PDB file of C-alpha atoms in Angstrom:
ATOM      1  CA  UNK A   1      -3.270 -18.970 -55.775  1.00 69.00           C
ATOM      2  CA  UNK A   2      -0.361 -17.608 -53.913  1.00 85.00           C
ATOM      3  CA  UNK A   3      -0.510 -16.246 -50.926  1.00 86.00           C
ATOM      4  CA  UNK A   4       0.288 -12.833 -51.645  1.00 87.00           C
ATOM      5  CA  UNK A   5      -2.638 -13.028 -54.043  1.00 90.00           C
ATOM      6  CA  UNK A   6      -4.930 -13.510 -51.842  1.00 90.00           C
ATOM      7  CA  UNK A   7      -3.773 -11.389 -49.343  1.00 92.00           C
ATOM      8  CA  UNK A   8      -4.370  -8.575 -52.422  1.00 93.00           C
ATOM      9  CA  UNK A   9      -8.161 -10.229 -53.485  1.00 94.00           C
ATOM     10  CA  UNK A  10      -9.004  -9.918 -49.806  1.00 94.00           C
ATOM     11  CA  UNK A  11      -7.649  -6.663 -48.544  1.00 94.00           C
ATOM     12  CA  UNK A  12      -9.459  -5.212 -51.819  1.00 95.00           C
ATOM     13  CA  UNK A  13     -12.713  -7.143 -51.007  1.00 95.00           C
ATOM     14  CA  UNK A  14     -12.811  -6.074 -47.451  1.00 96.00           C
ATOM     15  CA  UNK A  15     -11.928  -2.586 -48.998  1.00 95.00           C
ATOM     16  CA  UNK A  16     -15.027  -2.718 -51.256  1.00 96.00           C
ATOM     17  CA  UNK A  17     -17.332  -3.965 -48.597  1.00 96.00           C
ATOM     18  CA  UNK A  18     -15.743  -1.806 -45.787  1.00 96.00           C
ATOM     19  CA  UNK A  19     -19.394  -0.203 -44.678  1.00 95.00           C
ATOM     20  CA  UNK A  20     -21.275  -3.008 -44.653  1.00 95.00           C
ATOM     21  CA  UNK A  21     -18.751  -5.108 -42.598  1.00 96.00           C
ATOM     22  CA  UNK A  22     -18.682  -1.924 -40.270  1.00 96.00           C
ATOM     23  CA  UNK A  23     -22.982  -2.411 -40.547  1.00 95.00           C
ATOM     24  CA  UNK A  24     -22.729  -5.534 -39.341  1.00 95.00           C
ATOM     25  CA  UNK A  25     -19.812  -5.270 -36.249  1.00 94.00           C
ATOM     26  CA  UNK A  26     -22.029  -2.517 -35.330  1.00 93.00           C
ATOM     27  CA  UNK A  27     -25.107  -4.361 -35.494  1.00 93.00           C
ATOM     28  CA  UNK A  28     -23.806  -7.441 -33.408  1.00 93.00           C
ATOM     29  CA  UNK A  29     -21.957  -5.722 -31.244  1.00 90.00           C
ATOM     30  CA  UNK A  30     -24.827  -3.351 -30.161  1.00 90.00           C
ATOM     31  CA  UNK A  31     -26.789  -7.295 -29.673  1.00 91.00           C
ATOM     32  CA  UNK A  32     -23.358  -8.427 -27.408  1.00 89.00           C
ATOM     33  CA  UNK A  33     -23.900  -5.811 -25.059  1.00 85.00           C
ATOM     34  CA  UNK A  34     -27.304  -5.163 -25.470  1.00 86.00           C
ATOM     35  CA  UNK A  35     -26.782  -1.956 -26.014  1.00 84.00           C
ATOM     36  CA  UNK A  36     -28.090   1.323 -27.183  1.00 86.00           C
ATOM     37  CA  UNK A  37     -26.871   4.914 -28.031  1.00 85.00           C
ATOM     38  CA  UNK A  38     -27.594   7.679 -25.976  1.00 85.00           C
ATOM     39  CA  UNK A  39     -27.008   9.649 -28.638  1.00 89.00           C
ATOM     40  CA  UNK A  40     -26.432  10.311 -32.478  1.00 91.00           C
ATOM     41  CA  UNK A  41     -22.679  11.659 -32.010  1.00 91.00           C
ATOM     42  CA  UNK A  42     -21.946   8.402 -29.822  1.00 89.00           C
ATOM     43  CA  UNK A  43     -23.216   6.135 -32.766  1.00 92.00           C
ATOM     44  CA  UNK A  44     -21.349   8.343 -35.412  1.00 93.00           C
ATOM     45  CA  UNK A  45     -18.253   7.805 -33.037  1.00 92.00           C
ATOM     46  CA  UNK A  46     -18.665   3.859 -32.367  1.00 92.00           C
ATOM     47  CA  UNK A  47     -19.259   3.404 -36.206  1.00 94.00           C
ATOM     48  CA  UNK A  48     -15.863   5.350 -37.101  1.00 95.00           C
ATOM     49  CA  UNK A  49     -14.114   3.152 -34.658  1.00 94.00           C
ATOM     50  CA  UNK A  50     -15.191  -0.058 -36.649  1.00 95.00           C
ATOM     51  CA  UNK A  51     -14.770   1.060 -39.491  1.00 96.00           C
ATOM     52  CA  UNK A  52     -11.064   1.628 -38.608  1.00 96.00           C
ATOM     53  CA  UNK A  53     -11.313  -1.983 -36.563  1.00 95.00           C
ATOM     54  CA  UNK A  54     -12.019  -2.997 -40.525  1.00 96.00           C
ATOM     55  CA  UNK A  55      -9.299  -1.093 -41.929  1.00 96.00           C
ATOM     56  CA  UNK A  56      -6.769  -2.434 -39.433  1.00 96.00           C
ATOM     57  CA  UNK A  57      -7.225  -5.553 -40.749  1.00 95.00           C
ATOM     58  CA  UNK A  58      -7.140  -4.496 -44.817  1.00 94.00           C
ATOM     59  CA  UNK A  59      -4.138  -3.321 -44.087  1.00 95.00           C
ATOM     60  CA  UNK A  60      -2.075  -5.863 -42.444  1.00 94.00           C
ATOM     61  CA  UNK A  61      -3.726  -7.811 -45.163  1.00 93.00           C
ATOM     62  CA  UNK A  62      -1.528  -5.376 -47.380  1.00 93.00           C
ATOM     63  CA  UNK A  63       1.575  -6.352 -45.644  1.00 91.00           C
ATOM     64  CA  UNK A  64       1.473  -2.399 -43.636  1.00 93.00           C
ATOM     65  CA  UNK A  65       2.183  -2.994 -39.922  1.00 93.00           C
ATOM     66  CA  UNK A  66       0.077  -2.420 -38.513  1.00 94.00           C
ATOM     67  CA  UNK A  67       0.686  -4.099 -34.548  1.00 93.00           C
ATOM     68  CA  UNK A  68       0.881  -0.728 -33.315  1.00 95.00           C
ATOM     69  CA  UNK A  69      -2.024   0.450 -34.625  1.00 96.00           C
ATOM     70  CA  UNK A  70      -4.478  -2.404 -33.028  1.00 95.00           C
ATOM     71  CA  UNK A  71      -2.451  -1.685 -29.700  1.00 95.00           C
ATOM     72  CA  UNK A  72      -3.838   1.299 -29.221  1.00 96.00           C
ATOM     73  CA  UNK A  73      -7.057   0.485 -31.126  1.00 95.00           C
ATOM     74  CA  UNK A  74      -7.973  -2.015 -28.492  1.00 94.00           C
ATOM     75  CA  UNK A  75      -6.401   0.540 -26.361  1.00 94.00           C
ATOM     76  CA  UNK A  76      -8.698   3.189 -26.633  1.00 93.00           C
ATOM     77  CA  UNK A  77     -11.700   0.531 -26.813  1.00 91.00           C
ATOM     78  CA  UNK A  78     -10.025  -1.065 -23.138  1.00 91.00           C
ATOM     79  CA  UNK A  79     -10.635   3.081 -21.935  1.00 91.00           C
ATOM     80  CA  UNK A  80     -13.712   3.464 -23.069  1.00 88.00           C
ATOM     81  CA  UNK A  81     -15.032   0.386 -21.409  1.00 89.00           C
ATOM     82  CA  UNK A  82     -13.888   1.004 -18.206  1.00 89.00           C
ATOM     83  CA  UNK A  83     -15.618   4.274 -17.994  1.00 86.00           C
ATOM     84  CA  UNK A  84     -19.177   2.761 -19.230  1.00 82.00           C
ATOM     85  CA  UNK A  85     -18.329   0.299 -16.106  1.00 83.00           C
ATOM     86  CA  UNK A  86     -17.563  -2.569 -18.071  1.00 83.00           C
ATOM     87  CA  UNK A  87     -14.746  -5.417 -17.073  1.00 83.00           C
ATOM     88  CA  UNK A  88     -11.939  -6.866 -19.078  1.00 85.00           C
ATOM     89  CA  UNK A  89     -13.601 -10.438 -19.606  1.00 85.00           C
ATOM     90  CA  UNK A  90     -17.065  -9.276 -21.367  1.00 83.00           C
ATOM     91  CA  UNK A  91     -14.676  -6.655 -23.379  1.00 86.00           C
ATOM     92  CA  UNK A  92     -12.120  -9.378 -24.140  1.00 87.00           C
ATOM     93  CA  UNK A  93     -15.354 -11.593 -25.323  1.00 87.00           C
ATOM     94  CA  UNK A  94     -16.302  -8.951 -27.499  1.00 87.00           C
ATOM     95  CA  UNK A  95     -13.272 -10.711 -29.875  1.00 89.00           C
ATOM     96  CA  UNK A  96     -14.743 -13.194 -30.650  1.00 90.00           C
ATOM     97  CA  UNK A  97     -17.869 -11.046 -32.305  1.00 90.00           C
ATOM     98  CA  UNK A  98     -15.117  -9.148 -34.627  1.00 92.00           C
ATOM     99  CA  UNK A  99     -13.774 -12.362 -35.415  1.00 92.00           C
ATOM    100  CA  UNK A 100     -16.747 -13.716 -36.586  1.00 93.00           C
ATOM    101  CA  UNK A 101     -18.026 -11.018 -38.944  1.00 95.00           C
ATOM    102  CA  UNK A 102     -14.655 -10.546 -40.442  1.00 94.00           C
ATOM    103  CA  UNK A 103     -13.799 -14.696 -40.933  1.00 93.00           C
ATOM    104  CA  UNK A 104     -17.689 -15.223 -41.399  1.00 94.00           C
ATOM    105  CA  UNK A 105     -17.054 -12.647 -44.748  1.00 95.00           C
ATOM    106  CA  UNK A 106     -13.341 -13.779 -45.843  1.00 93.00           C
ATOM    107  CA  UNK A 107     -15.116 -17.215 -45.602  1.00 92.00           C
ATOM    108  CA  UNK A 108     -18.002 -16.627 -47.673  1.00 92.00           C
ATOM    109  CA  UNK A 109     -15.901 -14.440 -50.462  1.00 92.00           C
ATOM    110  CA  UNK A 110     -13.614 -17.707 -50.127  1.00 90.00           C
ATOM    111  CA  UNK A 111     -16.299 -19.904 -51.330  1.00 88.00           C
ATOM    112  CA  UNK A 112     -16.939 -17.336 -53.975  1.00 89.00           C
ATOM    113  CA  UNK A 113     -13.946 -18.007 -55.703  1.00 89.00           C
ATOM    114  CA  UNK A 114     -13.490 -21.802 -54.460  1.00 89.00           C
ATOM    115  CA  UNK A 115     -10.431 -22.215 -52.656  1.00 87.00           C
ATOM    116  CA  UNK A 116      -9.548 -24.461 -50.327  1.00 87.00           C
ATOM    117  CA  UNK A 117      -9.509 -24.560 -46.797  1.00 85.00           C
ATOM    118  CA  UNK A 118      -5.993 -24.450 -46.365  1.00 87.00           C
ATOM    119  CA  UNK A 119      -5.640 -21.453 -48.272  1.00 87.00           C
ATOM    120  CA  UNK A 120      -7.877 -19.830 -46.374  1.00 85.00           C
ATOM    121  CA  UNK A 121      -6.874 -20.674 -42.668  1.00 88.00           C
ATOM    122  CA  UNK A 122      -3.739 -18.842 -44.317  1.00 88.00           C
ATOM    123  CA  UNK A 123      -5.858 -16.112 -44.539  1.00 88.00           C
ATOM    124  CA  UNK A 124      -7.303 -16.413 -41.569  1.00 89.00           C
ATOM    125  CA  UNK A 125      -4.550 -16.577 -39.183  1.00 88.00           C
ATOM    126  CA  UNK A 126      -2.372 -13.542 -41.378  1.00 86.00           C
ATOM    127  CA  UNK A 127      -5.205 -11.930 -39.080  1.00 90.00           C
ATOM    128  CA  UNK A 128      -5.459 -13.583 -35.686  1.00 90.00           C
ATOM    129  CA  UNK A 129      -2.612 -11.694 -34.973  1.00 89.00           C
ATOM    130  CA  UNK A 130      -4.242  -8.213 -35.281  1.00 92.00           C
ATOM    131  CA  UNK A 131      -6.905  -9.362 -32.663  1.00 92.00           C
ATOM    132  CA  UNK A 132      -4.429 -10.702 -30.163  1.00 92.00           C
ATOM    133  CA  UNK A 133      -2.223  -7.165 -30.527  1.00 92.00           C
ATOM    134  CA  UNK A 134      -5.930  -5.733 -29.445  1.00 93.00           C
ATOM    135  CA  UNK A 135      -6.388  -7.940 -26.190  1.00 92.00           C
ATOM    136  CA  UNK A 136      -3.197  -6.803 -25.320  1.00 93.00           C
ATOM    137  CA  UNK A 137      -4.718  -3.268 -25.135  1.00 93.00           C
ATOM    138  CA  UNK A 138      -8.091  -4.212 -23.476  1.00 91.00           C
ATOM    139  CA  UNK A 139      -5.863  -5.525 -20.597  1.00 91.00           C
ATOM    140  CA  UNK A 140      -3.835  -2.159 -21.079  1.00 92.00           C
ATOM    141  CA  UNK A 141      -5.885  -0.136 -19.901  1.00 92.00           C
ATOM    142  CA  UNK A 142      -8.334  -2.510 -17.255  1.00 90.00           C
ATOM    143  CA  UNK A 143      -4.872  -2.539 -15.517  1.00 89.00           C
ATOM    144  CA  UNK A 144      -4.253   0.824 -15.386  1.00 90.00           C
ATOM    145  CA  UNK A 145      -6.617   1.942 -14.118  1.00 87.00           C
ATOM    146  CA  UNK A 146      -6.493  -1.046 -11.813  1.00 83.00           C
ATOM    147  CA  UNK A 147      -3.165   1.274 -10.626  1.00 83.00           C
ATOM    148  CA  UNK A 148      -5.022   3.874 -10.740  1.00 83.00           C
ATOM    149  CA  UNK A 149      -7.588   2.658  -8.391  1.00 75.00           C
ATOM    150  CA  UNK A 150      -5.287   1.036  -6.050  1.00 67.00           C
ATOM    151  CA  UNK A 151      -2.754   4.265  -5.987  1.00 70.00           C
ATOM    152  CA  UNK A 152      -6.295   6.088  -4.834  1.00 65.00           C
ATOM    153  CA  UNK A 153      -6.344   3.550  -2.179  1.00 58.00           C
ATOM    154  CA  UNK A 154      -3.429   3.766  -0.765  1.00 59.00           C
ATOM    155  CA  UNK A 155      -3.743   7.766  -0.499  1.00 58.00           C
ATOM    156  CA  UNK A 156      -6.686   7.613   0.826  1.00 49.00           C
ATOM    157  CA  UNK A 157      -5.026   4.767   3.272  1.00 51.00           C
ATOM    158  CA  UNK A 158      -2.105   6.911   3.908  1.00 49.00           C
ATOM    159  CA  UNK A 159      -4.736   9.403   4.776  1.00 52.00           C
ATOM    160  CA  UNK A 160      -6.264   8.481   7.305  1.00 47.00           C
ATOM    161  CA  UNK A 161      -3.231   6.583   8.744  1.00 55.00           C
ATOM    162  CA  UNK A 162      -2.369  10.513  10.077  1.00 61.00           C
ATOM    163  CA  UNK A 163      -5.128  11.249  12.091  1.00 74.00           C
ATOM    164  CA  UNK A 164      -4.169  14.032  13.914  1.00 82.00           C
ATOM    165  CA  UNK A 165      -6.810  14.987  16.584  1.00 84.00           C
ATOM    166  CA  UNK A 166      -7.447  18.186  17.939  1.00 86.00           C
ATOM    167  CA  UNK A 167      -8.223  17.513  21.619  1.00 86.00           C
ATOM    168  CA  UNK A 168      -8.028  21.378  22.615  1.00 87.00           C
ATOM    169  CA  UNK A 169      -7.603  25.069  21.168  1.00 87.00           C
ATOM    170  CA  UNK A 170      -3.568  24.632  21.201  1.00 90.00           C
ATOM    171  CA  UNK A 171      -2.787  20.720  21.624  1.00 92.00           C
ATOM    172  CA  UNK A 172      -3.029  17.813  19.771  1.00 92.00           C
ATOM    173  CA  UNK A 173      -2.757  13.979  19.301  1.00 91.00           C
ATOM    174  CA  UNK A 174      -1.107  11.839  16.368  1.00 90.00           C
ATOM    175  CA  UNK A 175      -1.767   8.449  17.613  1.00 86.00           C
ATOM    176  CA  UNK A 176       0.521   6.379  14.591  1.00 82.00           C
ATOM    177  CA  UNK A 177      -0.628   2.629  14.262  1.00 76.00           C
ATOM    178  CA  UNK A 178       1.034   0.133  12.589  1.00 71.00           C
ATOM    179  CA  UNK A 179       4.050   0.448  11.133  1.00 71.00           C
ATOM    180  CA  UNK A 180       6.357   3.085  10.158  1.00 71.00           C
ATOM    181  CA  UNK A 181       7.743   3.107   6.683  1.00 65.00           C
ATOM    182  CA  UNK A 182       9.735   4.275   3.403  1.00 66.00           C
ATOM    183  CA  UNK A 183       5.752   4.535   2.224  1.00 63.00           C
ATOM    184  CA  UNK A 184       4.210   6.794   4.848  1.00 64.00           C
ATOM    185  CA  UNK A 185       6.793   8.760   5.735  1.00 70.00           C
ATOM    186  CA  UNK A 186       6.167  11.990   3.314  1.00 73.00           C
ATOM    187  CA  UNK A 187       2.012  11.967   4.220  1.00 77.00           C
ATOM    188  CA  UNK A 188       3.131  11.947   7.883  1.00 81.00           C
ATOM    189  CA  UNK A 189       5.778  14.710   8.283  1.00 85.00           C
ATOM    190  CA  UNK A 190       3.620  17.513   5.551  1.00 86.00           C
ATOM    191  CA  UNK A 191      -0.129  16.323   6.714  1.00 85.00           C
ATOM    192  CA  UNK A 192       1.115  16.993  10.431  1.00 89.00           C
ATOM    193  CA  UNK A 193       2.747  19.910   9.742  1.00 91.00           C
ATOM    194  CA  UNK A 194      -0.073  21.357   7.712  1.00 89.00           C
ATOM    195  CA  UNK A 195      -2.378  20.466  10.533  1.00 89.00           C
ATOM    196  CA  UNK A 196      -0.299  22.226  12.994  1.00 92.00           C
ATOM    197  CA  UNK A 197      -0.087  25.251  10.977  1.00 92.00           C
ATOM    198  CA  UNK A 198      -3.438  25.321  10.026  1.00 91.00           C
ATOM    199  CA  UNK A 199      -5.038  24.913  13.286  1.00 90.00           C
ATOM    200  CA  UNK A 200      -2.087  26.867  15.060  1.00 92.00           C
ATOM    201  CA  UNK A 201      -1.175  23.813  17.439  1.00 93.00           C
ATOM    202  CA  UNK A 202       1.378  24.870  19.653  1.00 94.00           C
ATOM    203  CA  UNK A 203       1.759  20.683  21.719  1.00 94.00           C
ATOM    204  CA  UNK A 204       1.413  18.417  19.342  1.00 94.00           C
ATOM    205  CA  UNK A 205       1.472  14.488  21.107  1.00 93.00           C
ATOM    206  CA  UNK A 206       2.704  11.858  19.148  1.00 92.00           C
ATOM    207  CA  UNK A 207       1.712   8.857  20.607  1.00 90.00           C
ATOM    208  CA  UNK A 208       4.018   5.775  19.238  1.00 87.00           C
ATOM    209  CA  UNK A 209       1.895   2.928  21.823  1.00 86.00           C
ATOM    210  CA  UNK A 210      -0.087   1.936  18.371  1.00 81.00           C
ATOM    211  CA  UNK A 211       3.193   1.535  16.542  1.00 77.00           C
ATOM    212  CA  UNK A 212       3.903  -2.797  16.258  1.00 70.00           C
ATOM    213  CA  UNK A 213       7.285  -1.875  13.808  1.00 70.00           C
ATOM    214  CA  UNK A 214       9.636   0.785  13.280  1.00 74.00           C
ATOM    215  CA  UNK A 215      12.977   0.377  10.755  1.00 74.00           C
ATOM    216  CA  UNK A 216      15.353   2.743  10.292  1.00 79.00           C
ATOM    217  CA  UNK A 217      13.444   4.572   7.505  1.00 78.00           C
ATOM    218  CA  UNK A 218      11.311   4.572  10.319  1.00 79.00           C
ATOM    219  CA  UNK A 219      13.765   6.314  12.838  1.00 83.00           C
ATOM    220  CA  UNK A 220      13.945   9.194  10.923  1.00 84.00           C
ATOM    221  CA  UNK A 221      10.721  10.150  10.257  1.00 84.00           C
ATOM    222  CA  UNK A 222      10.330  10.299  13.379  1.00 86.00           C
ATOM    223  CA  UNK A 223      13.495  12.114  14.279  1.00 87.00           C
ATOM    224  CA  UNK A 224      12.889  14.793  10.530  1.00 89.00           C
ATOM    225  CA  UNK A 225       9.323  15.301  12.143  1.00 90.00           C
ATOM    226  CA  UNK A 226      10.248  16.117  15.583  1.00 91.00           C
ATOM    227  CA  UNK A 227      12.263  18.580  14.002  1.00 90.00           C
ATOM    228  CA  UNK A 228      10.377  19.881  12.304  1.00 92.00           C
ATOM    229  CA  UNK A 229       7.748  20.518  14.551  1.00 93.00           C
ATOM    230  CA  UNK A 230      10.775  22.488  16.951  1.00 92.00           C
ATOM    231  CA  UNK A 231      11.412  24.349  12.802  1.00 92.00           C
ATOM    232  CA  UNK A 232       7.589  25.684  13.494  1.00 93.00           C
ATOM    233  CA  UNK A 233       7.584  26.542  16.850  1.00 93.00           C
ATOM    234  CA  UNK A 234       5.765  23.137  17.831  1.00 94.00           C
ATOM    235  CA  UNK A 235       6.323  21.647  20.722  1.00 94.00           C
ATOM    236  CA  UNK A 236       6.630  18.340  19.962  1.00 94.00           C
ATOM    237  CA  UNK A 237       5.801  15.045  23.110  1.00 94.00           C
ATOM    238  CA  UNK A 238       6.132  11.562  22.719  1.00 93.00           C
ATOM    239  CA  UNK A 239       4.578   9.189  24.707  1.00 92.00           C
ATOM    240  CA  UNK A 240       4.359   4.693  24.212  1.00 89.00           C
ATOM    241  CA  UNK A 241       7.525   4.693  23.582  1.00 86.00           C
ATOM    242  CA  UNK A 242       8.653   0.661  23.520  1.00 82.00           C
ATOM    243  CA  UNK A 243      12.022  -0.304  24.876  1.00 79.00           C
ATOM    244  CA  UNK A 244      13.572  -1.268  21.532  1.00 78.00           C
ATOM    245  CA  UNK A 245      12.777   2.153  20.195  1.00 78.00           C
ATOM    246  CA  UNK A 246      13.929   3.827  23.039  1.00 78.00           C
ATOM    247  CA  UNK A 247      17.216   1.834  22.526  1.00 79.00           C
ATOM    248  CA  UNK A 248      17.376   2.048  18.415  1.00 78.00           C
ATOM    249  CA  UNK A 249      17.210   5.732  18.986  1.00 78.00           C
ATOM    250  CA  UNK A 250      20.516   6.023  21.513  1.00 79.00           C
ATOM    251  CA  UNK A 251      22.682   3.372  19.216  1.00 80.00           C
ATOM    252  CA  UNK A 252      21.796   5.298  16.324  1.00 78.00           C
ATOM    253  CA  UNK A 253      22.894   8.509  18.505  1.00 79.00           C
ATOM    254  CA  UNK A 254      19.907  10.609  17.545  1.00 79.00           C
ATOM    255  CA  UNK A 255      19.901  12.847  20.222  1.00 75.00           C
ATOM    256  CA  UNK A 256      16.300  13.414  21.959  1.00 79.00           C
ATOM    257  CA  UNK A 257      17.023  15.379  24.794  1.00 80.00           C
ATOM    258  CA  UNK A 258      14.810  18.247  25.225  1.00 82.00           C
ATOM    259  CA  UNK A 259      11.864  16.549  23.932  1.00 89.00           C
ATOM    260  CA  UNK A 260       9.234  15.812  26.696  1.00 90.00           C
ATOM    261  CA  UNK A 261       8.333  11.986  26.300  1.00 91.00           C
ATOM    262  CA  UNK A 262       6.332  10.245  28.828  1.00 91.00           C
ATOM    263  CA  UNK A 263       4.961   6.039  29.294  1.00 89.00           C
ATOM    264  CA  UNK A 264       1.765   6.995  28.101  1.00 89.00           C
ATOM    265  CA  UNK A 265      -0.701   9.088  26.474  1.00 87.00           C
ATOM    266  CA  UNK A 266      -2.737   9.669  30.244  1.00 87.00           C
ATOM    267  CA  UNK A 267       0.395  10.445  31.724  1.00 89.00           C
ATOM    268  CA  UNK A 268       1.074  13.472  29.233  1.00 88.00           C
ATOM    269  CA  UNK A 269      -2.046  15.285  29.365  1.00 86.00           C
ATOM    270  CA  UNK A 270      -2.015  15.502  33.168  1.00 86.00           C
ATOM    271  CA  UNK A 271       1.043  16.952  32.559  1.00 85.00           C
ATOM    272  CA  UNK A 272       0.574  19.631  29.947  1.00 81.00           C
ATOM    273  CA  UNK A 273      -2.573  20.689  32.404  1.00 74.00           C
ATOM    274  CA  UNK A 274      -5.002  18.832  29.916  1.00 64.00           C
ATOM    275  CA  UNK A 275      -7.174  17.908  33.276  1.00 52.00           C
TER     276      UNK A 275
END
């Protein structure tokens, strides 16, 4: 039998038995994941998704382009798995269940009409790419979720890395630690100014003793912060500036005249008559 004739035969068989195959998929997946539906609505929605899976397979045998459909199906199932606390490895293993159910049906129908193993293999290979596209969809959902979590962690780190510490009603300290770079720049400026306004800070001590590296972007960020504080009427005070950082300001022609600079935080607080 020609391949196109076989594809037509199997697509018609899948279509005629779509309800039975869907129910089998549902049963096998519940067993595989050891899962029970929370309510009837969830069961109906899941049943419809597995019915859609069978439809994708039979449409591929009708020579329809199902690449995008299979990918989006996998992406949606992957997103649901993420919501339920699943992991990518376990989700991908679920594809084996899909294959076993659908391919077992194809093998059974193939034996009924006594086609040879080569012809059966041809049909199975015609459907294999569908499952690869679904796996791609799964992976995309989990990758997107990982990137989202990474971004949230990064944003939390940035918030934590701008710890403005009020030490009196009008005085606060901004102890900068680590590297001042482009990633921290926006958070550093926005959060510092916002806190000064909300807490009505009049003097902000910017302590640089914990800063181990500042690139040109970091220099620009510090200068912008100082200027912005001045525009808000907040007096900027710098402490702990290392010699190389001071020299960089000079080499770049950045004028810090009028800015109070102290060797350490203790000296600054004494001068500000904090104690």
